[in-house]
CSV table of C-alpha atoms (C1' of nucleotides) in Angstrom, one decimal:
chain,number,residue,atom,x,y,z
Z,1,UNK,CA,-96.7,99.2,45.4
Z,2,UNK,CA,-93.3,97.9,47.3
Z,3,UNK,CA,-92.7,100.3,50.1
Z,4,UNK,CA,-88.7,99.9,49.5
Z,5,UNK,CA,-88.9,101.3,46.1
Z,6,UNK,CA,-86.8,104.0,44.8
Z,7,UNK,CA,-88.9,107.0,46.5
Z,8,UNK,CA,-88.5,109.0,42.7
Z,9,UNK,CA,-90.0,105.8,41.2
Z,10,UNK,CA,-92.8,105.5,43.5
Z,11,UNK,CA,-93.4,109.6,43.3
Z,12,UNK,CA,-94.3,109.1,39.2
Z,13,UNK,CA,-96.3,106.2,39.9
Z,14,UNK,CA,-98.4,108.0,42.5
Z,15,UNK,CA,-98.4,111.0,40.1
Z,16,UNK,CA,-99.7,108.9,37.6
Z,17,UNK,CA,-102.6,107.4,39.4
Z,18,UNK,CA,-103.7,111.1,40.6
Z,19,UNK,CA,-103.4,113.2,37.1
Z,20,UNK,CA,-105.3,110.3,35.2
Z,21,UNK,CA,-108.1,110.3,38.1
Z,22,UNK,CA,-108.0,114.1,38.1
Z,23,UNK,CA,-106.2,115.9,35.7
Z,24,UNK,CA,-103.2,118.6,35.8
Z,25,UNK,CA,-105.1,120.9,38.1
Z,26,UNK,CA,-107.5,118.8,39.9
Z,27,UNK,CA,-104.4,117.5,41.9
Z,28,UNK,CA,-101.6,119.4,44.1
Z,29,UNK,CA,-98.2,118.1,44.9
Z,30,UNK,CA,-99.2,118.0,48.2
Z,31,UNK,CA,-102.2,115.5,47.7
Z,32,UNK,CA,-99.0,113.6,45.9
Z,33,UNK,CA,-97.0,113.7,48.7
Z,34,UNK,CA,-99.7,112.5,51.0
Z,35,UNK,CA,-99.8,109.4,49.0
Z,36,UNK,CA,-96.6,109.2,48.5
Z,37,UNK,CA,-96.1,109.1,51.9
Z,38,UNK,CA,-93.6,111.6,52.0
Z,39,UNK,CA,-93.6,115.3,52.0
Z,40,UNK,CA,-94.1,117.7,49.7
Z,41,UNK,CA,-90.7,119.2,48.8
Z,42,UNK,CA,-88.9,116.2,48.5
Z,43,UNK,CA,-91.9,116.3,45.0
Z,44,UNK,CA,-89.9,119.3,44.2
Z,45,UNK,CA,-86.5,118.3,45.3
Z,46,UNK,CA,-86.8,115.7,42.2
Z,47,UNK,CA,-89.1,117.3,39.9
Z,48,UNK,CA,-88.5,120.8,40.4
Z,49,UNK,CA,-91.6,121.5,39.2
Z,50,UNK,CA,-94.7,120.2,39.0
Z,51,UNK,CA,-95.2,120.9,35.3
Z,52,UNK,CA,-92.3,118.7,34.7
Z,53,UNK,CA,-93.7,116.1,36.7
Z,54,UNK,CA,-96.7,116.1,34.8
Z,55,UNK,CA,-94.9,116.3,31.7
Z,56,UNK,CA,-93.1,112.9,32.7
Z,57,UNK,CA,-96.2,111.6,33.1
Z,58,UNK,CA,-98.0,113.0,30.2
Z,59,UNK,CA,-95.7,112.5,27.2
Z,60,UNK,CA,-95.1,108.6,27.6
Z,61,UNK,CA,-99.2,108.1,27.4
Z,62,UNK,CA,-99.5,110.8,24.4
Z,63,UNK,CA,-97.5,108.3,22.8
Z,64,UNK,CA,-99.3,105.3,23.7
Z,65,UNK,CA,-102.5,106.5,22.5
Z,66,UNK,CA,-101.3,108.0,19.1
Z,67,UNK,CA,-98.8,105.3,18.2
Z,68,UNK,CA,-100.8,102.2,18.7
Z,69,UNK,CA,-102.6,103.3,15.7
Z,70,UNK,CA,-100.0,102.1,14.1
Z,71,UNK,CA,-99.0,98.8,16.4
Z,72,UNK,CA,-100.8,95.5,14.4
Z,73,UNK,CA,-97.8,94.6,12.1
Z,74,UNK,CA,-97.9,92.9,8.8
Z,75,UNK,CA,-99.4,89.7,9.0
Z,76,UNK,CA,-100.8,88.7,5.4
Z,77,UNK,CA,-104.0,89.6,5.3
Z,78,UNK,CA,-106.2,91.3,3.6
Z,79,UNK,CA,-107.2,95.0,3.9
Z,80,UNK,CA,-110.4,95.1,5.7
Z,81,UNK,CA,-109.0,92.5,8.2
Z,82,UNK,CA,-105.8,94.7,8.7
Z,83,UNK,CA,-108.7,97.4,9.6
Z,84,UNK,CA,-110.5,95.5,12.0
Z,85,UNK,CA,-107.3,94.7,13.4
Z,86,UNK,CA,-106.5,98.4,13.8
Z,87,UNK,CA,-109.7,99.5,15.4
Z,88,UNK,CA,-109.6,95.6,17.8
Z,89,UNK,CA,-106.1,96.7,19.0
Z,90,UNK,CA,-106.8,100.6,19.5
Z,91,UNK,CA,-109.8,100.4,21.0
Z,92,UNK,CA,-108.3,97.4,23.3
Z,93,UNK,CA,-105.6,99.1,24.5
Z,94,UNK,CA,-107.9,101.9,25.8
Z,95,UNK,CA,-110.4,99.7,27.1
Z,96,UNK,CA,-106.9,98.4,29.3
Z,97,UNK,CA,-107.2,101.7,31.3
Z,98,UNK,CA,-110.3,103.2,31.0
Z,99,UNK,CA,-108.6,105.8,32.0
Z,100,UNK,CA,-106.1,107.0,29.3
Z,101,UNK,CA,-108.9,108.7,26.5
Z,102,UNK,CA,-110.5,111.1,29.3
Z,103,UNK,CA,-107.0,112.0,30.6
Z,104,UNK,CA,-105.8,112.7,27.1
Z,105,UNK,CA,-108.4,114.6,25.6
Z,106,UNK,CA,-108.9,116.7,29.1
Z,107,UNK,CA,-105.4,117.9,28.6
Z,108,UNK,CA,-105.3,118.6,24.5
Z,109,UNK,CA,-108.5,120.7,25.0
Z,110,UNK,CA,-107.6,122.8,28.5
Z,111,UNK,CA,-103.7,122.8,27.3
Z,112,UNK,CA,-103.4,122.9,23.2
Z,113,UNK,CA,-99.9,124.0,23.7
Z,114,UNK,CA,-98.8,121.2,25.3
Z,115,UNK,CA,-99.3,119.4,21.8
Z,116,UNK,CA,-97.0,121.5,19.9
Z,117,UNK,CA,-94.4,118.9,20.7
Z,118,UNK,CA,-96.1,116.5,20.0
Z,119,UNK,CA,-97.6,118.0,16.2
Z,120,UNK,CA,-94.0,117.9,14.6
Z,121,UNK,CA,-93.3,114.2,15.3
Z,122,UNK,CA,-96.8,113.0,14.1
Z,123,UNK,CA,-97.9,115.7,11.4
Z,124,UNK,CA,-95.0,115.9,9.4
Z,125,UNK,CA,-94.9,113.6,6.7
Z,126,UNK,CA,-91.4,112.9,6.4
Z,127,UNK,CA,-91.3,112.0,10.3
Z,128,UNK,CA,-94.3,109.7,9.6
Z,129,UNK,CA,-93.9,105.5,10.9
Z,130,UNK,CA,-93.2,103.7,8.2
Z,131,UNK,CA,-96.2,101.8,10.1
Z,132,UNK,CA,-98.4,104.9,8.5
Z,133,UNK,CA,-96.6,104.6,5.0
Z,134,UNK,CA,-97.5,100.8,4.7
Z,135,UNK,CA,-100.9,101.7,5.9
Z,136,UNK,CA,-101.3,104.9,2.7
Z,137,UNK,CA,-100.2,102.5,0.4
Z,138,UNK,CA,-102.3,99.8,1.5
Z,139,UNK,CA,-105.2,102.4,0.7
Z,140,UNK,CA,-104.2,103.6,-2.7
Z,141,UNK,CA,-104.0,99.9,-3.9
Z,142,UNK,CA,-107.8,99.4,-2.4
Z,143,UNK,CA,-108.9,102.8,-4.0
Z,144,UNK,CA,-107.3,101.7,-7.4
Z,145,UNK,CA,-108.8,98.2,-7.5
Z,146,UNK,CA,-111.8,100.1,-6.6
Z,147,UNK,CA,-112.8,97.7,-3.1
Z,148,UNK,CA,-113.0,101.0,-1.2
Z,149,UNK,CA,-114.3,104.1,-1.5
Z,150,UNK,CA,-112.3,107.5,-2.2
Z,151,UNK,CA,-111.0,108.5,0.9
Z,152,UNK,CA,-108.1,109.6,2.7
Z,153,UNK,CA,-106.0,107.2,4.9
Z,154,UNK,CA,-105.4,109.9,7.4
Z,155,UNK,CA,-109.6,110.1,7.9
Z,156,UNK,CA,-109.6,106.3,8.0
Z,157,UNK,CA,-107.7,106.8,11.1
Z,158,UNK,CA,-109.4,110.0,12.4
Z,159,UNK,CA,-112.9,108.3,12.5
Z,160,UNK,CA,-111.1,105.2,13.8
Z,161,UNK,CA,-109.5,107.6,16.8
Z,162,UNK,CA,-112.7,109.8,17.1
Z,163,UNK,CA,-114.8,106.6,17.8
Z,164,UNK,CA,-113.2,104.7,19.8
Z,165,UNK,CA,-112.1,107.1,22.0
Z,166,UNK,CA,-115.7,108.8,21.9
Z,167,UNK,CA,-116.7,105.4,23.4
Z,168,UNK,CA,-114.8,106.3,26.6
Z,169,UNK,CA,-115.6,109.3,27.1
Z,170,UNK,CA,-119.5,108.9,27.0
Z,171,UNK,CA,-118.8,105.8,29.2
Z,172,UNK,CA,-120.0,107.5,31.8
Z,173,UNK,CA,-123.7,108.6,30.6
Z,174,UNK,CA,-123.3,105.2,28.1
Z,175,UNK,CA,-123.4,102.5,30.6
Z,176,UNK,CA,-125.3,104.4,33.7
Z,177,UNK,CA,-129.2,104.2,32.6
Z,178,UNK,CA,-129.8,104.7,35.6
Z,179,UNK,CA,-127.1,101.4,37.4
Z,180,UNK,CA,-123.8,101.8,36.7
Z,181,UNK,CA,-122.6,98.0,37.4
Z,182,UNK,CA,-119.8,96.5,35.8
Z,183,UNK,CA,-121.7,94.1,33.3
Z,184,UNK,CA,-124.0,96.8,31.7
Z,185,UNK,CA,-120.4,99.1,31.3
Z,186,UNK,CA,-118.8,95.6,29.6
Z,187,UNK,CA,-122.3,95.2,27.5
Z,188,UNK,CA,-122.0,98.8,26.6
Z,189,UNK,CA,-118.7,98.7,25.3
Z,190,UNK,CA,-118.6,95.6,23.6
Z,191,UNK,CA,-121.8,96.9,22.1
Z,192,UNK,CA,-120.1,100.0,20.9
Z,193,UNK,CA,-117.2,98.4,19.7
Z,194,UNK,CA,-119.2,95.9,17.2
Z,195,UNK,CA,-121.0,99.2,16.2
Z,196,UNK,CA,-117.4,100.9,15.4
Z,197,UNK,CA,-116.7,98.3,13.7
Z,198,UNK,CA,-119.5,97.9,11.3
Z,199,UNK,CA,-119.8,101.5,11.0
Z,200,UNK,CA,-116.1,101.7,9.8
Z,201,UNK,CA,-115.9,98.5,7.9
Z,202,UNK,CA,-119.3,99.2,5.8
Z,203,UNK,CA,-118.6,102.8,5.4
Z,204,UNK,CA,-115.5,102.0,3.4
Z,205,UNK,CA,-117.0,100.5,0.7
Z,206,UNK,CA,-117.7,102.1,-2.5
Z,207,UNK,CA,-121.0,103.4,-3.1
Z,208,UNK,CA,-123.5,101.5,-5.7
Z,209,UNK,CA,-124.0,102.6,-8.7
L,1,UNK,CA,-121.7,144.8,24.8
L,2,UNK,CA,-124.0,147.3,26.6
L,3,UNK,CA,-122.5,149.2,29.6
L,4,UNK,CA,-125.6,150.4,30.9
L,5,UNK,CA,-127.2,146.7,30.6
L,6,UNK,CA,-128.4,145.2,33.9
L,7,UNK,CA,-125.2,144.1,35.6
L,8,UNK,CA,-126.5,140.6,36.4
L,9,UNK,CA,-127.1,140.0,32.7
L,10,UNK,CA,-123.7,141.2,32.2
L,11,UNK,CA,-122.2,138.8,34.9
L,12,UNK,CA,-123.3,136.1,33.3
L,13,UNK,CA,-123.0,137.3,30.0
L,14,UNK,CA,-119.1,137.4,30.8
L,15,UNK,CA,-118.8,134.2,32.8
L,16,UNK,CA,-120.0,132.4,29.6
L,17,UNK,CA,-117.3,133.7,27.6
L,18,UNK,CA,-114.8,133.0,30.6
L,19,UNK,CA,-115.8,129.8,30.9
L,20,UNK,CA,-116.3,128.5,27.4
L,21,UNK,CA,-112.8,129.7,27.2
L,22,UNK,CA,-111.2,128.7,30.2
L,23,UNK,CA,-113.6,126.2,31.5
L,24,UNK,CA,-114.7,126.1,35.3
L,25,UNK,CA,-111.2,125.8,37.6
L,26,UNK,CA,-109.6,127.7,35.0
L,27,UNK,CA,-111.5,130.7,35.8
L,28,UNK,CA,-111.8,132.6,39.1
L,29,UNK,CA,-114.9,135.3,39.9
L,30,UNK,CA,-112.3,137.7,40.8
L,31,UNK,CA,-111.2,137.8,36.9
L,32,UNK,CA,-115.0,137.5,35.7
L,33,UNK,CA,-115.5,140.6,37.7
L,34,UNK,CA,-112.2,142.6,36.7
L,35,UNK,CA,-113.5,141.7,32.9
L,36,UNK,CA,-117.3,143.0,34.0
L,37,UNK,CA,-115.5,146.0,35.4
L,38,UNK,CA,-117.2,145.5,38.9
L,39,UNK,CA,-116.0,144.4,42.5
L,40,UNK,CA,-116.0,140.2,42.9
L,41,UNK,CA,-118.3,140.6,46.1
L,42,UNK,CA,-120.8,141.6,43.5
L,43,UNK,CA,-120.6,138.1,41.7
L,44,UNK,CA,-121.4,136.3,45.0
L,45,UNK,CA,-124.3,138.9,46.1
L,46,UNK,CA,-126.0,138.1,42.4
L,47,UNK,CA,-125.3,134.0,42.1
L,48,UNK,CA,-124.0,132.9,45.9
L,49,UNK,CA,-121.6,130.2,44.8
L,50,UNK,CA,-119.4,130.3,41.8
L,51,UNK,CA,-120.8,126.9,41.0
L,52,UNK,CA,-124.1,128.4,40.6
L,53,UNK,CA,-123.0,130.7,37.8
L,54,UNK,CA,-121.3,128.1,36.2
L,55,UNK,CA,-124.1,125.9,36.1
L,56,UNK,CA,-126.5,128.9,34.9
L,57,UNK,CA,-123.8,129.0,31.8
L,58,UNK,CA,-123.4,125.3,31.1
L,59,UNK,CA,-127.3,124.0,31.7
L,60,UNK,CA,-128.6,125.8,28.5
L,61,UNK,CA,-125.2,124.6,26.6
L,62,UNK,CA,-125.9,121.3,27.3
L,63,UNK,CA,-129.1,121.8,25.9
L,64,UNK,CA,-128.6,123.0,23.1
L,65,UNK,CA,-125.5,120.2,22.0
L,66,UNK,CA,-127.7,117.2,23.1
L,67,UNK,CA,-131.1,118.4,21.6
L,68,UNK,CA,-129.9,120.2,18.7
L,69,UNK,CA,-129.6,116.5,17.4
L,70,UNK,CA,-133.8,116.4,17.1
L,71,UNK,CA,-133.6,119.7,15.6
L,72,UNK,CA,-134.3,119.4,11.7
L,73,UNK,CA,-137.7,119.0,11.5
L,74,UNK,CA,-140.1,116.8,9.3
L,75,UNK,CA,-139.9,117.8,6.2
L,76,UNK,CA,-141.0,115.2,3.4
L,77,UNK,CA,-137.8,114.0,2.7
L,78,UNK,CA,-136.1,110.5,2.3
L,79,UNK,CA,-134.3,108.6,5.3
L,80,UNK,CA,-130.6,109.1,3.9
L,81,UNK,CA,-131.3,112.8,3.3
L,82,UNK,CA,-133.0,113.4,6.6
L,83,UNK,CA,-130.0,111.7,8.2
L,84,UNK,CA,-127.9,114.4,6.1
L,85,UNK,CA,-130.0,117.1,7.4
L,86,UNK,CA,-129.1,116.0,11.1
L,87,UNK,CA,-125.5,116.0,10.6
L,88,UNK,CA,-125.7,119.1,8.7
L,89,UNK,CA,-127.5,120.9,11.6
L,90,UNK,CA,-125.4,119.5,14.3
L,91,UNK,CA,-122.2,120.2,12.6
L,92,UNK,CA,-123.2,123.7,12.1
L,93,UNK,CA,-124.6,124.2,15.6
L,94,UNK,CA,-120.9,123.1,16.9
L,95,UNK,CA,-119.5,125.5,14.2
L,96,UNK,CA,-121.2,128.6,14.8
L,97,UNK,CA,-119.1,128.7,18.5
L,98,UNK,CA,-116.5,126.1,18.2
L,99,UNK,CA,-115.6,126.4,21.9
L,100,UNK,CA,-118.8,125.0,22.7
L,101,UNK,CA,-117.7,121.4,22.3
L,102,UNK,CA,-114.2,121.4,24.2
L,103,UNK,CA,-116.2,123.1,26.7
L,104,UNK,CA,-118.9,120.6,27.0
L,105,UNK,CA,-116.4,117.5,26.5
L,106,UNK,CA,-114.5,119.1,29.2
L,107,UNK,CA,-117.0,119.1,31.9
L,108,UNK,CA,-118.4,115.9,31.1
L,109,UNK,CA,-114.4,114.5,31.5
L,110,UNK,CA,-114.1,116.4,34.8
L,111,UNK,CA,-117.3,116.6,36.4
L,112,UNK,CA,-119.2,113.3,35.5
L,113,UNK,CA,-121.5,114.2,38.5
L,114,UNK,CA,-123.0,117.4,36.9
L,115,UNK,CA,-124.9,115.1,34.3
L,116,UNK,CA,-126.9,113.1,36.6
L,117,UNK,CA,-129.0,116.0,36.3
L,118,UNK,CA,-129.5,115.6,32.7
L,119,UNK,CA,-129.2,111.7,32.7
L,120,UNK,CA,-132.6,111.6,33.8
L,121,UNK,CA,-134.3,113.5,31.3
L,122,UNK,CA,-132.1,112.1,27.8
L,123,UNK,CA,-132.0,108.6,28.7
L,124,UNK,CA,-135.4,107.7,29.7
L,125,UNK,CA,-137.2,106.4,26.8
L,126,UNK,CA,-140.7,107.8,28.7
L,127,UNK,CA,-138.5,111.7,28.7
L,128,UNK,CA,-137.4,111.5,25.1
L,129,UNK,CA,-138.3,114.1,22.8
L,130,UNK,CA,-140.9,113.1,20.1
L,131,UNK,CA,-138.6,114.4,17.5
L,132,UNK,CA,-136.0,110.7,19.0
L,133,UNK,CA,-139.1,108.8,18.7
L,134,UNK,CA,-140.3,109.5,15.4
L,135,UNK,CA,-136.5,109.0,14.4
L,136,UNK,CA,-136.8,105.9,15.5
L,137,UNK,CA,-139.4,104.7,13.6
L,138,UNK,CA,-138.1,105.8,10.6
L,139,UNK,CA,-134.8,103.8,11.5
L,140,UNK,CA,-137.0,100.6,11.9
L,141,UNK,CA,-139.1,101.2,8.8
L,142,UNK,CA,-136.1,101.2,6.6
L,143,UNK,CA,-134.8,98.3,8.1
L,144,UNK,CA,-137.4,96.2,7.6
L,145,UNK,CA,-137.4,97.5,3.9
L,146,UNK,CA,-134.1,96.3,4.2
L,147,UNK,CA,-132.6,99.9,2.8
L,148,UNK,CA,-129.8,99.7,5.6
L,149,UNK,CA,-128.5,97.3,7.8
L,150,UNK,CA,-129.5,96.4,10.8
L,151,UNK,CA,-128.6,99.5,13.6
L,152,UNK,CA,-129.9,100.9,16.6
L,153,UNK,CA,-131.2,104.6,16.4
L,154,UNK,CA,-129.6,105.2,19.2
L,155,UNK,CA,-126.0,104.2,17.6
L,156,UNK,CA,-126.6,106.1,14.7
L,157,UNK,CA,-127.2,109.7,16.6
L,158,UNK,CA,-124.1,108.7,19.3
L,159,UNK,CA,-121.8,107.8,15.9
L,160,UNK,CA,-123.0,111.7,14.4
L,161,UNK,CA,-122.4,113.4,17.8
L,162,UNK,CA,-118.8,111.6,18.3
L,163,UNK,CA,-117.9,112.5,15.0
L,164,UNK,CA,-118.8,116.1,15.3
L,165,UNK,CA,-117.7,116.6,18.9
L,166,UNK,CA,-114.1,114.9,17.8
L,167,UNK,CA,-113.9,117.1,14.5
L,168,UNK,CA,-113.7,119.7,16.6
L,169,UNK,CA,-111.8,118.5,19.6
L,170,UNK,CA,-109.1,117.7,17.1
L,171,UNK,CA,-108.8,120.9,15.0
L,172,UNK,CA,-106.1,122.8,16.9
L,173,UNK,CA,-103.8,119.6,16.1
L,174,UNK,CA,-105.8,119.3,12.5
L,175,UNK,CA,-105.9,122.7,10.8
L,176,UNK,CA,-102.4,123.6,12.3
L,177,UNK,CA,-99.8,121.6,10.6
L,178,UNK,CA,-97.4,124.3,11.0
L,179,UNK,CA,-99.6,127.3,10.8
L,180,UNK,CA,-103.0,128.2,12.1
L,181,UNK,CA,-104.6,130.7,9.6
L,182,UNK,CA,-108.4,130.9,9.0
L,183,UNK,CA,-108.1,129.3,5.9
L,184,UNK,CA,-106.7,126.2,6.6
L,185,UNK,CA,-108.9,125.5,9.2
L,186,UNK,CA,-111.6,126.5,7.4
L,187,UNK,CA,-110.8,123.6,4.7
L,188,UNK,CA,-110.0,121.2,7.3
L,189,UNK,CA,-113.6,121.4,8.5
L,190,UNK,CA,-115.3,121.7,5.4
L,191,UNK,CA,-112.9,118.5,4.5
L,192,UNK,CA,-113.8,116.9,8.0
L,193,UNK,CA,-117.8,117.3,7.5
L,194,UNK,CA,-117.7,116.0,4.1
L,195,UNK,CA,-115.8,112.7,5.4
L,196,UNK,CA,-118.2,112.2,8.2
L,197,UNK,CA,-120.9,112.8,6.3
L,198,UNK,CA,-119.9,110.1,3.5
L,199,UNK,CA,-118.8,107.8,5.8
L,200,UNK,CA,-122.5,107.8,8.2
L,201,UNK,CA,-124.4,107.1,4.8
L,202,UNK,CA,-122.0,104.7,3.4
L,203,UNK,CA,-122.0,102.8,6.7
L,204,UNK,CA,-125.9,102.6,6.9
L,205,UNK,CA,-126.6,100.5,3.5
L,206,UNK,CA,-126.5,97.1,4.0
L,207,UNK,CA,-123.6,94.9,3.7
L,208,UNK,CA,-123.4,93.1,0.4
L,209,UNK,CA,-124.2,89.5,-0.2
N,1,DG,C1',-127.1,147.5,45.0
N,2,DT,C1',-122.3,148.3,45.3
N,3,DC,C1',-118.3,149.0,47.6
N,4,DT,C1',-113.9,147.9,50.9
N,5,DA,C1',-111.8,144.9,53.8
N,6,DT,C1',-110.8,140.7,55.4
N,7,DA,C1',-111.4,136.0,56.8
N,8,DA,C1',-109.8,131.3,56.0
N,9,DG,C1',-107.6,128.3,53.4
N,10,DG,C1',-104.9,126.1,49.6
N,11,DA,C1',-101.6,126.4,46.1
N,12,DG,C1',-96.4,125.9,44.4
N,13,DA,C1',-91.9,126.7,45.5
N,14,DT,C1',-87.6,127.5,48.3
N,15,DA,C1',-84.3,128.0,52.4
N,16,DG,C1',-82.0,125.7,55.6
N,17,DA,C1',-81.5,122.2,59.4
N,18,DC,C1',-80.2,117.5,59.9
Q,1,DG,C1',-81.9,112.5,50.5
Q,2,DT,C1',-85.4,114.0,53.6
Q,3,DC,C1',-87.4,116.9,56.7
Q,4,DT,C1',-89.8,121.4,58.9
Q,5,DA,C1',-90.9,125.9,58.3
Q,6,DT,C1',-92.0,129.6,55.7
Q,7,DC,C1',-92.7,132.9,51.7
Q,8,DT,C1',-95.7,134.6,48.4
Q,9,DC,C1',-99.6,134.5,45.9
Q,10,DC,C1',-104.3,133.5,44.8
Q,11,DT,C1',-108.7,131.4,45.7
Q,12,DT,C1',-113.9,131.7,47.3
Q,13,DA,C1',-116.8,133.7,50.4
Q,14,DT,C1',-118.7,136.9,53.8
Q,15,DA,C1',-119.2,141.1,57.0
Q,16,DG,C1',-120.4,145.5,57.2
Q,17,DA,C1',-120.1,150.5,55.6
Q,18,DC,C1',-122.4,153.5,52.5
DNA sequence: GTCTATAAGGAGATAGAC
DNA sequence: GTCTATCTCCTTATAGAC
């Protein structure tokens, strides 16, 4: 953006724009520099490589997309209203860059190791947001009082990632019957996102008897 | 397998495996032909462009993920067990290779272009398989017996294939908290299917009054 | 049909001038 | 800090011998 800005600054944010357009290996350092407006060492000269440079890219937007999961705080309201708050707020903040769920998912299925840092800080339940506790206990009280049906929290939020997320990545055969203009791709995903919704919201009920 | 096989059968047989694997830039003819134990001019002379080999591999693949969804065939069954039947099927088709649907989710992601070829023939309701229209009318039957809410057919099979695809997708971050053995991952996606499966039935009845 | 050799280009990374 | 020049390696594709 402002040509005067601190030329490491302005290499990330070019970096950025490329690797979430393209991916790890659908971009060189070169095409960065090009952008950049500079040349292609001085990539190197503050990266060193460009795996690190992707990695300062990457991590910061693995955490985005795993840890607003957890974002809607406590406000007092009920549990199925907390849940349509999760899946508003998740599936909001990837409709903000449409983006983010194709960039992530490229990059957990061509480079699983990657996530190995990333396993230990979410999988582990002691290292767990007390965002996720809340949520678990929120879920045993439901399953008690019997107002939901048996199921695990952690699947709650599976389905919750696995749909939303889904929804972006099919964007691009969703909303293109044959036009891809930007009112059928806003119809298609409003559409979807009602159909998350209900999907989730009835599924969690307990079955009749 | 066969040494003595017909080397352009071979080619491709080992450019599937490469690719599944590796997916397209991840995988260079010169290593498909060091792994068929031939020269890389012979790859060109048989299929002229590596992008014609890969789409030899990936046409039939994309095939057989998008219309394995008609697959289980009439039998005289119940609307909530033929909808059982579908996820059964499909989840099993993604099992039996499970790098079929990083591979496929991958190409989509990167190469949005290589589906206008398929577009066509999935999303026009004159193309669709009879299997998607009888579907259909069984989804409208019920819900005019009002036996589950009110959905398109169309959600329902994208809500089976996301959940599916995703299971999948996710498993080397699921099945490995801490280690990877066959077992675990084995009960992850037994655990997985169940979950979907409960929650695509409990989210078709209809909401309570 | 299968080979060797090579063309033509792009990649990431570094050395060294300024 | 920023540049040019270059090294080394690997890619796809083709020409031409056998």
């Amino acid at each position: 953006m402002d040509r005067n800005q601190n030329i490491e600054k302005r290499i990330l944010w070019v970096a950025e724009r490329l690797f979430l357009e393209k991916g790890f290996s659908g971009t060189s350092t070169t095409e960065i520099a090009k952008a950049v407006g500079c040349n292609q060492a001085l990539i190197h000269y503050y990266f060193r490589t460009k795996e690190k440079l992707f990695w300062d890219v990457f991590s910061p937007k693995v955490e985005q997309v795993v840890e607003c999961l957890d974002a809607p705080l406590d406000e007092n309201i009920g549990f199925f209203d907390r849940v349509r708050n999760i899946i508003d707020f998740y599936f909001g903040m990837l409709e903000l860059d449409e983006r983010l769920a194709p960039f992530i998912v490229n990059e957990l299925i061509m480079h699983p190791a990657r996530w190995e840092k990333f396993r230990e800080r979410y999988l582990q339940s002691e290292s767990r947001s007390s965002a996720f506790n809340r949520f678990e206990l929120m879920v045993e009280e439901e399953s008690a009082k019997g107002t939901i049906r048996n199921v695990l929290p952690i699947d709650i939020l599976l389905n919750v990632m696995s749909l939303c997320i889904s929804t972006f990545i099919m964007a691009p055969m969703g909303y293109a019957r044959g036009e891809c203009d930007s009112s059928t791709r806003k119809e298609y995903l409003t559409h979807r996102k009602q159909d998350v919704t209900e999907l989730i919201i009835n599924g969690l009920m307990p079955p009749r008897q």
